[in-house]
Coordinates of N, CA and C in Angstrom, one line a residue:
M1 N -3.2 32.2 21.4 CA -3.0 30.9 20.7 C -1.9 30.1 21.4
M2 N -0.9 30.7 21.8 CA 0.2 30.0 22.5 C -0.3 29.5 23.8
H3 N -1.2 30.2 24.5 CA -1.7 29.8 25.8 C -2.5 28.5 25.5
F4 N -3.3 28.5 24.5 CA -4.1 27.3 24.2 C -3.2 26.1 23.9
I5 N -2.1 26.3 23.2 CA -1.2 25.2 22.9 C -0.6 24.6 24.2
N6 N -0.1 25.5 25.0 CA 0.5 25.1 26.3 C -0.5 24.4 27.2
Q7 N -1.8 24.9 27.2 CA -2.8 24.2 28.0 C -3.1 22.8 27.5
L8 N -3.2 22.7 26.1 CA -3.4 21.4 25.5 C -2.2 20.5 25.9
K9 N -1.0 21.0 25.8 CA 0.1 20.2 26.1 C 0.1 19.7 27.5
N10 N -0.3 20.6 28.4 CA -0.3 20.2 29.8 C -1.4 19.2 30.1
Q11 N -2.5 19.3 29.4 CA -3.6 18.3 29.6 C -3.1 16.9 29.0
L12 N -2.4 16.9 27.9 CA -1.9 15.7 27.4 C -0.9 15.1 28.3
M13 N 0.0 15.9 28.9 CA 1.0 15.4 29.8 C 0.4 14.8 31.0
D14 N -0.7 15.5 31.5 CA -1.4 15.0 32.7 C -2.0 13.6 32.4
F15 N -2.6 13.5 31.2 CA -3.2 12.3 30.8 C -2.2 11.2 30.7
F16 N -1.1 11.4 30.1 CA -0.1 10.3 29.9 C 0.8 10.2 31.1
Q17 N 0.8 11.1 32.0 CA 1.6 11.0 33.2 C 3.1 11.3 33.0
S18 N 3.6 10.9 31.9 CA 5.1 11.1 31.7 C 5.4 11.0 30.2
K19 N 6.6 11.5 29.9 CA 7.0 11.4 28.5 C 7.2 10.0 28.0
K20 N 7.6 9.1 29.0 CA 7.8 7.7 28.6 C 6.6 7.0 28.1
T21 N 5.5 7.3 28.9 CA 4.2 6.6 28.4 C 3.7 7.2 27.1
L22 N 3.9 8.5 27.0 CA 3.5 9.2 25.8 C 4.3 8.6 24.6
M23 N 5.6 8.4 24.7 CA 6.4 7.9 23.7 C 6.0 6.4 23.4
K24 N 5.6 5.7 24.4 CA 5.2 4.3 24.2 C 4.0 4.3 23.4
Y25 N 3.0 5.1 23.6 CA 1.8 5.2 22.8 C 2.1 5.7 21.4
L26 N 2.9 6.6 21.3 CA 3.2 7.2 19.9 C 4.0 6.1 19.1
K27 N 4.8 5.3 19.7 CA 5.5 4.3 19.0 C 4.6 3.2 18.6
K28 N 3.6 2.9 19.4 CA 2.5 1.9 19.0 C 1.8 2.4 17.8
I29 N 1.4 3.7 17.9 CA 0.6 4.3 16.8 C 1.5 4.3 15.5
N30 N 2.7 4.6 15.6 CA 3.6 4.6 14.5 C 3.8 3.2 13.9
F31 N 3.9 2.2 14.7 CA 4.0 0.8 14.3 C 2.7 0.4 13.4
Y32 N 1.6 0.8 13.9 CA 0.3 0.4 13.2 C 0.2 1.2 11.9
F33 N 0.6 2.5 12.0 CA 0.5 3.3 10.7 C 1.5 2.7 9.7
K34 N 2.6 2.2 10.1 CA 3.5 1.5 9.1 C 2.9 0.3 8.5
K35 N 2.3 -0.5 9.4 CA 1.6 -1.7 8.9 C 0.5 -1.3 7.9
F36 N -0.3 -0.3 8.2 CA -1.3 0.2 7.4 C -0.7 0.7 6.0
Q37 N 0.4 1.4 6.1 CA 1.0 1.9 4.9 C 1.5 0.7 4.0
T38 N 2.0 -0.3 4.6 CA 2.5 -1.5 3.8 C 1.3 -2.2 3.1
I39 N 0.2 -2.3 3.8 CA -1.0 -2.9 3.2 C -1.5 -2.1 2.1
V40 N -1.6 -0.8 2.3 CA -2.2 0.1 1.2 C -1.2 0.1 0.0
N41 N 0.1 0.2 0.3 CA 1.1 0.1 -0.8 C 0.9 -1.1 -1.6
F42 N 0.8 -2.3 -1.0 CA 0.6 -3.5 -1.7 C -0.6 -3.5 -2.5
L43 N -1.8 -3.0 -2.0 CA -3.0 -3.0 -2.7 C -2.9 -2.1 -3.9
I44 N -2.4 -0.9 -3.7 CA -2.3 0.0 -4.9 C -1.4 -0.5 -5.9
S45 N -0.3 -1.1 -5.6 CA 0.7 -1.7 -6.6 C 0.0 -2.8 -7.3
F46 N -0.7 -3.7 -6.6 CA -1.3 -4.9 -7.2 C -2.4 -4.4 -8.2
I47 N -3.2 -3.5 -7.8 CA -4.3 -3.0 -8.6 C -3.8 -2.3 -9.8
S48 N -2.8 -1.5 -9.7 CA -2.3 -0.7 -10.8 C -1.6 -1.7 -11.8
L49 N -0.8 -2.6 -11.3 CA -0.1 -3.6 -12.2 C -1.1 -4.5 -12.9
L50 N -2.2 -4.9 -12.2 CA -3.2 -5.8 -12.8 C -3.9 -5.0 -13.9
F51 N -4.2 -3.7 -13.7 CA -4.9 -2.9 -14.7 C -3.9 -2.8 -15.9
T52 N -2.7 -2.5 -15.6 CA -1.7 -2.3 -16.7 C -1.6 -3.6 -17.5
Y53 N -1.5 -4.8 -16.9 CA -1.4 -6.0 -17.6 C -2.7 -6.3 -18.4
I54 N -3.8 -6.1 -17.9 CA -5.1 -6.3 -18.6 C -5.2 -5.4 -19.8
V55 N -4.9 -4.1 -19.6 CA -5.0 -3.2 -20.7 C -3.9 -3.4 -21.7
G56 N -2.7 -3.5 -21.2 CA -1.5 -3.5 -22.1 C -1.3 -4.8 -22.8
I57 N -1.4 -5.9 -22.1 CA -1.1 -7.2 -22.7 C -2.4 -7.9 -23.1
G58 N -3.4 -7.9 -22.3 CA -4.7 -8.6 -22.5 C -5.4 -8.1 -23.8
I59 N -5.6 -6.8 -23.9 CA -6.3 -6.3 -25.1 C -5.4 -6.5 -26.3
T60 N -4.1 -6.3 -26.2 CA -3.3 -6.5 -27.4 C -3.3 -7.9 -27.8
S61 N -3.3 -8.8 -26.9 CA -3.3 -10.3 -27.3 C -4.6 -10.6 -27.9
L62 N -5.7 -10.1 -27.4 CA -7.1 -10.4 -27.9 C -7.2 -9.8 -29.3
V63 N -6.7 -8.6 -29.6 CA -6.8 -8.0 -30.9 C -5.9 -8.8 -31.9
A64 N -4.7 -9.2 -31.4 CA -3.8 -10.0 -32.3 C -4.4 -11.3 -32.7
K65 N -5.1 -12.0 -31.7 CA -5.7 -13.3 -32.1 C -6.8 -13.1 -33.1
I66 N -7.6 -12.0 -32.9 CA -8.7 -11.8 -33.8 C -8.2 -11.5 -35.2
V67 N -7.1 -10.7 -35.3 CA -6.6 -10.3 -36.6 C -5.7 -11.4 -37.2
G68 N -5.2 -12.3 -36.3 CA -4.3 -13.4 -36.8 C -2.9 -13.0 -36.8
K69 N -2.5 -12.0 -36.1 CA -1.1 -11.6 -36.1 C -0.3 -12.4 -35.1
K70 N 0.9 -12.9 -35.5 CA 1.8 -13.6 -34.6 C 3.1 -12.8 -34.4
F71 N 3.3 -12.4 -33.2 CA 4.5 -11.5 -33.0 C 5.8 -12.2 -33.0
L72 N 5.9 -13.5 -32.7 CA 7.1 -14.2 -32.6 C 7.6 -14.9 -33.8
G73 N 6.8 -14.8 -34.9 CA 7.2 -15.4 -36.1 C 7.0 -16.9 -36.1
K74 N 8.1 -17.7 -36.5 CA 8.0 -19.1 -36.7 C 7.7 -19.8 -35.4
K75 N 7.2 -21.0 -35.5 CA 7.0 -21.9 -34.4 C 8.4 -22.4 -34.0
A76 N 8.5 -23.0 -32.8 CA 9.8 -23.5 -32.3 C 10.3 -24.5 -33.3
T77 N 11.6 -24.4 -33.6 CA 12.3 -25.4 -34.4 C 13.3 -26.2 -33.6
D78 N 13.9 -27.2 -34.2 CA 14.9 -28.0 -33.4 C 16.1 -27.2 -33.0
S79 N 16.4 -26.2 -33.9 CA 17.6 -25.4 -33.6 C 17.4 -24.0 -34.2
Q80 N 18.0 -23.0 -33.6 CA 18.0 -21.7 -34.1 C 19.3 -21.4 -35.0
W81 N 20.1 -22.4 -35.2 CA 21.3 -22.2 -35.9 C 21.1 -22.0 -37.4
V82 N 21.7 -21.0 -37.9 CA 21.6 -20.7 -39.3 C 23.0 -20.9 -39.9
A83 N 23.1 -21.8 -40.9 CA 24.4 -22.1 -41.5 C 24.7 -21.1 -42.6
V84 N 25.8 -20.5 -42.6 CA 26.2 -19.5 -43.5 C 27.5 -19.9 -44.2
D85 N 27.5 -19.8 -45.5 CA 28.7 -20.3 -46.3 C 29.5 -19.0 -46.6
Y86 N 30.6 -18.8 -45.9 CA 31.5 -17.7 -46.1 C 32.5 -17.9 -47.2
S87 N 32.6 -19.0 -47.7 CA 33.7 -19.3 -48.7 C 33.6 -18.4 -49.9
D88 N 32.3 -18.2 -50.4 CA 32.1 -17.4 -51.6 C 32.5 -15.9 -51.3
K89 N 32.1 -15.4 -50.2 CA 32.5 -14.0 -49.8 C 34.0 -13.8 -49.7
F90 N 34.6 -14.8 -49.1 CA 36.1 -14.7 -48.9 C 36.8 -14.8 -50.2
N91 N 36.3 -15.7 -51.1 CA 36.9 -15.8 -52.5 C 36.7 -14.5 -53.3
Q92 N 35.6 -13.9 -53.2 CA 35.3 -12.7 -53.9 C 36.3 -11.5 -53.5
K93 N 36.5 -11.4 -52.2 CA 37.4 -10.4 -51.7 C 38.8 -10.6 -52.1
M94 N 39.2 -11.9 -52.2 CA 40.6 -12.2 -52.5 C 40.9 -12.0 -54.0
S95 N 39.9 -12.0 -54.8 CA 40.2 -11.9 -56.3 C 40.1 -10.4 -56.7

């Protein structure tokens, strides 16, 4: 087995003439594999997030519209300020 590996190594070295040319080709291959990895990573992320959005938000929204459920409560008002009269609470504690 070791003889076969050495023979293959020698044939590759003869083909590439030197380690520098071999490294040059391996760096090119590595560069293109990284580009391929980036593209595949983008596609898988995009597809999985799209599926999650459609299933998680899309179906929930569709069911909520059919049922008539509103998750946020009131429509937008001029202000979210709630006036609280603390004078009664303060007077009760003091007496």
